[in-house]
């Protein structure tokens, strides 16, 4: 069976990397994610990854506690670099070819984001892990996923998160919330659904780049999404 997509941009939740731990990176979780991504690349799918930072630092929390927002956001972006390095190293251990590129310059540690080089890596079958979000404060890694997905000419952004799709309300707060199997960008934005920020939704809508939201905790879900099976919630034009 052919895959539904040739090139995908996978947004991995930072918070999901904690597993059952209180913070940080759970190696068991990271190894399982690496195995699932590797399985997809073996089918010939080109994979770019944007990783979040919520397991280490979230800028809004810093700002809420009195820290300058931009400073807090730069700390958040640096947290995503740590996650990207951990993921890249787990890929190396698993024998999976991967490169980390950062939107903030930390050249002694990882290479800078260079669009053409990233595309070449993807064409060579290497996974590219995009670190440091967009490189700008006041944004999120969801928006970075929309941006890199557009730049890489991916066919879809896959948001792998802690819930199994988009609900009428946050399912962690409202047990009566029901899941959409698909929803338009306009409806997701007008309903102000907080699963993804409005900037990310708007960029994907304008670039006609669909999004699929699914659970990172559900084994095999990534493969099912890549095979075009019914999984999670599709956000469409
Ligand atoms: N309408 C909704 N449908 C689904 N989830 C929602 C909704 N509204 C809010 N959420 C919340 O959004 C969360 C996912 O977004 P969040 O930004 O917290 O995580 P992430 O982007 O996957 O992770 P990170 O920011 O750590 O990288 C879910 O865990 C859920 O609690
Ligand atoms: O483009 C970006 C991306 C991220 N940030 C900051 O990093 C943290 C962590 O990212 P999450 O998307 O929440 O996982 C975020 O809260 C921002 O503080 C950023 O400033 N710019």
Tab-separated table of C-alpha atoms in Angstrom, residues 8-210:
chain	number	residue	atom	x	y	z
A	8	UNK	CA	5.565	15.372	6.308
A	9	UNK	CA	6.308	17.905	9.010
A	10	UNK	CA	5.850	16.282	12.397
A	11	UNK	CA	5.306	18.556	15.414
A	12	UNK	CA	6.240	16.660	18.556
A	13	UNK	CA	4.907	17.814	21.887
A	14	UNK	CA	7.661	18.782	24.288
A	15	UNK	CA	5.486	17.906	27.263
A	16	UNK	CA	4.867	14.412	25.896
A	17	UNK	CA	8.613	13.715	26.175
A	18	UNK	CA	8.247	13.726	29.975
A	19	UNK	CA	6.212	10.522	29.952
A	20	UNK	CA	5.173	9.963	33.552
A	21	UNK	CA	8.064	12.020	34.905
A	22	UNK	CA	7.533	15.441	36.509
A	23	UNK	CA	9.710	17.268	33.947
A	24	UNK	CA	12.523	16.722	31.446
A	25	UNK	CA	13.071	13.921	28.954
A	26	UNK	CA	12.023	10.314	29.531
A	27	UNK	CA	14.371	8.077	27.522
A	28	UNK	CA	11.779	5.319	27.173
A	29	UNK	CA	9.316	7.712	25.575
A	30	UNK	CA	11.977	9.162	23.268
A	31	UNK	CA	13.100	5.672	22.132
A	32	UNK	CA	9.529	4.672	21.316
A	33	UNK	CA	8.966	7.867	19.301
A	34	UNK	CA	12.226	7.290	17.414
A	35	UNK	CA	11.142	3.728	16.550
A	36	UNK	CA	7.779	4.939	15.238
A	37	UNK	CA	9.352	7.704	13.136
A	38	UNK	CA	11.979	5.276	11.771
A	39	UNK	CA	9.243	2.881	10.683
A	40	UNK	CA	7.648	5.657	8.639
A	41	UNK	CA	10.934	6.710	7.000
A	42	UNK	CA	11.553	3.087	5.962
A	43	UNK	CA	8.472	3.429	3.750
A	44	UNK	CA	10.229	6.296	1.933
A	45	UNK	CA	8.403	9.147	3.682
A	46	UNK	CA	10.590	12.244	4.193
A	47	UNK	CA	10.256	13.562	7.745
A	48	UNK	CA	10.975	16.992	9.197
A	49	UNK	CA	10.378	17.385	12.933
A	50	UNK	CA	9.689	20.481	15.011
A	51	UNK	CA	9.929	19.785	18.710
A	52	UNK	CA	8.280	21.722	21.502
A	53	UNK	CA	9.805	22.756	24.810
A	54	UNK	CA	6.956	22.575	27.321
A	55	UNK	CA	8.637	19.751	29.271
A	56	UNK	CA	11.497	22.094	30.186
A	57	UNK	CA	10.281	25.675	29.883
A	58	UNK	CA	7.247	27.605	28.711
A	59	UNK	CA	7.736	31.321	28.113
A	60	UNK	CA	4.250	32.385	29.185
A	61	UNK	CA	4.828	30.787	32.597
A	62	UNK	CA	8.044	32.776	32.985
A	63	UNK	CA	6.280	35.961	31.875
A	64	UNK	CA	3.404	35.301	34.270
A	65	UNK	CA	5.855	35.045	37.148
A	66	UNK	CA	7.331	38.466	36.364
A	67	UNK	CA	10.120	37.661	33.916
A	68	UNK	CA	10.448	39.763	30.755
A	69	UNK	CA	8.382	37.917	28.108
A	70	UNK	CA	10.987	38.019	25.337
A	71	UNK	CA	13.702	36.747	27.690
A	72	UNK	CA	11.404	33.950	28.840
A	73	UNK	CA	10.654	33.071	25.220
A	74	UNK	CA	14.354	32.850	24.343
A	75	UNK	CA	14.734	30.461	27.291
A	76	UNK	CA	11.821	28.454	25.878
A	77	UNK	CA	13.502	28.269	22.490
A	78	UNK	CA	16.718	27.083	24.120
A	79	UNK	CA	14.687	24.353	25.818
A	80	UNK	CA	13.619	23.140	22.390
A	81	UNK	CA	17.280	22.945	21.355
A	82	UNK	CA	17.917	20.577	24.281
A	83	UNK	CA	14.951	18.434	23.253
A	84	UNK	CA	16.140	18.407	19.639
A	85	UNK	CA	19.622	17.310	20.715
A	86	UNK	CA	18.171	14.517	22.870
A	87	UNK	CA	15.975	13.339	20.013
A	88	UNK	CA	18.847	13.557	17.516
A	89	UNK	CA	21.073	11.539	19.800
A	90	UNK	CA	18.382	8.905	20.346
A	91	UNK	CA	18.156	8.626	16.557
A	92	UNK	CA	21.920	8.184	16.314
A	93	UNK	CA	21.771	5.396	18.902
A	94	UNK	CA	18.963	3.713	16.940
A	95	UNK	CA	20.973	3.951	13.699
A	96	UNK	CA	18.569	6.476	12.152
A	97	UNK	CA	20.147	9.241	10.018
A	98	UNK	CA	19.108	12.627	11.417
A	99	UNK	CA	20.366	16.218	11.469
A	100	UNK	CA	19.483	19.008	13.888
A	101	UNK	CA	19.182	22.576	12.587
A	102	UNK	CA	18.582	25.523	14.894
A	103	UNK	CA	16.811	28.826	14.238
A	104	UNK	CA	19.024	30.405	16.937
A	105	UNK	CA	22.789	30.412	16.389
A	106	UNK	CA	24.543	27.917	18.646
A	107	UNK	CA	26.989	26.722	16.016
A	108	UNK	CA	29.324	24.922	18.412
A	109	UNK	CA	26.401	22.690	19.283
A	110	UNK	CA	24.120	22.263	16.243
A	111	UNK	CA	24.138	23.564	12.686
A	112	UNK	CA	22.087	26.638	11.790
A	113	UNK	CA	18.814	26.419	9.924
A	114	UNK	CA	19.518	26.630	6.200
A	115	UNK	CA	16.465	25.904	4.088
A	116	UNK	CA	18.156	24.449	1.005
A	117	UNK	CA	20.390	22.229	3.109
A	118	UNK	CA	17.396	20.972	5.077
A	119	UNK	CA	15.585	20.109	1.848
A	120	UNK	CA	18.678	18.271	0.596
A	121	UNK	CA	18.829	16.227	3.812
A	122	UNK	CA	15.165	15.290	3.405
A	123	UNK	CA	15.771	14.229	-0.203
A	124	UNK	CA	18.657	12.067	1.043
A	125	UNK	CA	16.260	10.330	3.424
A	126	UNK	CA	17.645	11.987	6.555
A	127	UNK	CA	15.292	13.217	9.247
A	128	UNK	CA	15.690	16.933	9.947
A	129	UNK	CA	14.937	18.125	13.478
A	130	UNK	CA	14.208	21.849	13.558
A	131	UNK	CA	15.217	23.379	16.893
A	132	UNK	CA	14.555	26.793	18.488
A	133	UNK	CA	11.111	27.240	16.978
A	134	UNK	CA	10.905	30.209	14.618
A	135	UNK	CA	13.885	31.887	16.315
A	136	UNK	CA	11.594	34.735	17.420
A	137	UNK	CA	9.946	35.454	20.759
A	138	UNK	CA	6.147	35.762	20.971
A	139	UNK	CA	5.705	32.681	18.786
A	140	UNK	CA	5.289	28.978	19.518
A	141	UNK	CA	6.627	25.740	18.101
A	142	UNK	CA	3.187	25.117	16.563
A	143	UNK	CA	3.782	28.194	14.419
A	144	UNK	CA	7.330	26.969	13.739
A	145	UNK	CA	5.802	23.700	12.486
A	146	UNK	CA	3.497	25.623	10.144
A	147	UNK	CA	6.441	27.733	8.958
A	148	UNK	CA	8.928	24.900	8.417
A	149	UNK	CA	6.189	22.738	6.921
A	150	UNK	CA	5.533	25.460	4.358
A	151	UNK	CA	9.223	26.066	3.671
A	152	UNK	CA	9.933	22.341	3.269
A	153	UNK	CA	6.926	22.029	0.956
A	154	UNK	CA	5.556	19.268	3.161
A	155	UNK	CA	2.138	17.925	2.234
A	156	UNK	CA	0.823	18.015	5.805
A	157	UNK	CA	1.664	19.115	9.345
A	158	UNK	CA	1.136	16.305	11.834
A	159	UNK	CA	0.702	17.536	15.386
A	160	UNK	CA	1.535	14.647	17.707
A	161	UNK	CA	0.274	15.693	21.102
A	162	UNK	CA	-1.225	14.513	24.398
A	163	UNK	CA	-4.818	14.258	23.142
A	164	UNK	CA	-6.169	12.129	20.280
A	165	UNK	CA	-7.599	14.977	18.235
A	166	UNK	CA	-9.410	18.284	18.370
A	167	UNK	CA	-12.438	18.481	20.649
A	168	UNK	CA	-15.279	20.968	21.038
A	169	UNK	CA	-13.473	22.063	24.235
A	170	UNK	CA	-10.305	21.035	26.076
A	171	UNK	CA	-11.038	17.335	26.879
A	172	UNK	CA	-8.770	17.556	29.919
A	173	UNK	CA	-11.110	20.159	31.400
A	174	UNK	CA	-14.503	19.279	29.913
A	175	UNK	CA	-15.430	15.569	30.027
A	176	UNK	CA	-18.472	16.283	27.827
A	177	UNK	CA	-16.297	17.547	24.946
A	178	UNK	CA	-16.611	15.602	21.705
A	179	UNK	CA	-13.963	14.997	19.056
A	180	UNK	CA	-14.088	16.251	15.478
A	181	UNK	CA	-12.945	13.786	12.815
A	182	UNK	CA	-12.353	16.840	10.636
A	183	UNK	CA	-12.796	20.584	10.953
A	184	UNK	CA	-12.114	23.548	8.658
A	185	UNK	CA	-9.433	26.121	9.496
A	186	UNK	CA	-12.082	28.843	9.642
A	187	UNK	CA	-14.151	26.906	12.177
A	188	UNK	CA	-11.114	26.001	14.312
A	189	UNK	CA	-10.108	29.671	14.405
A	190	UNK	CA	-13.599	31.067	15.012
A	191	UNK	CA	-14.217	28.551	17.820
A	192	UNK	CA	-10.888	29.637	19.340
A	193	UNK	CA	-9.885	26.008	19.945
A	194	UNK	CA	-6.752	26.119	22.098
A	195	UNK	CA	-5.165	22.878	20.878
A	196	UNK	CA	-3.036	24.929	18.500
A	197	UNK	CA	-2.416	28.653	18.337
A	198	UNK	CA	-4.326	30.811	15.871
A	199	UNK	CA	-1.132	31.991	14.144
A	200	UNK	CA	-0.280	28.395	13.207
A	201	UNK	CA	-3.827	27.721	11.997
A	202	UNK	CA	-3.848	30.944	9.936
A	203	UNK	CA	-0.471	30.282	8.301
A	204	UNK	CA	-1.452	26.739	7.333
A	205	UNK	CA	-4.810	27.944	6.037
A	206	UNK	CA	-3.191	30.650	3.902
A	207	UNK	CA	-0.638	28.189	2.530
A	208	UNK	CA	-3.268	25.447	2.014
A	209	UNK	CA	-1.267	23.117	4.232
A	210	UNK	CA	-3.554	20.656	6.059
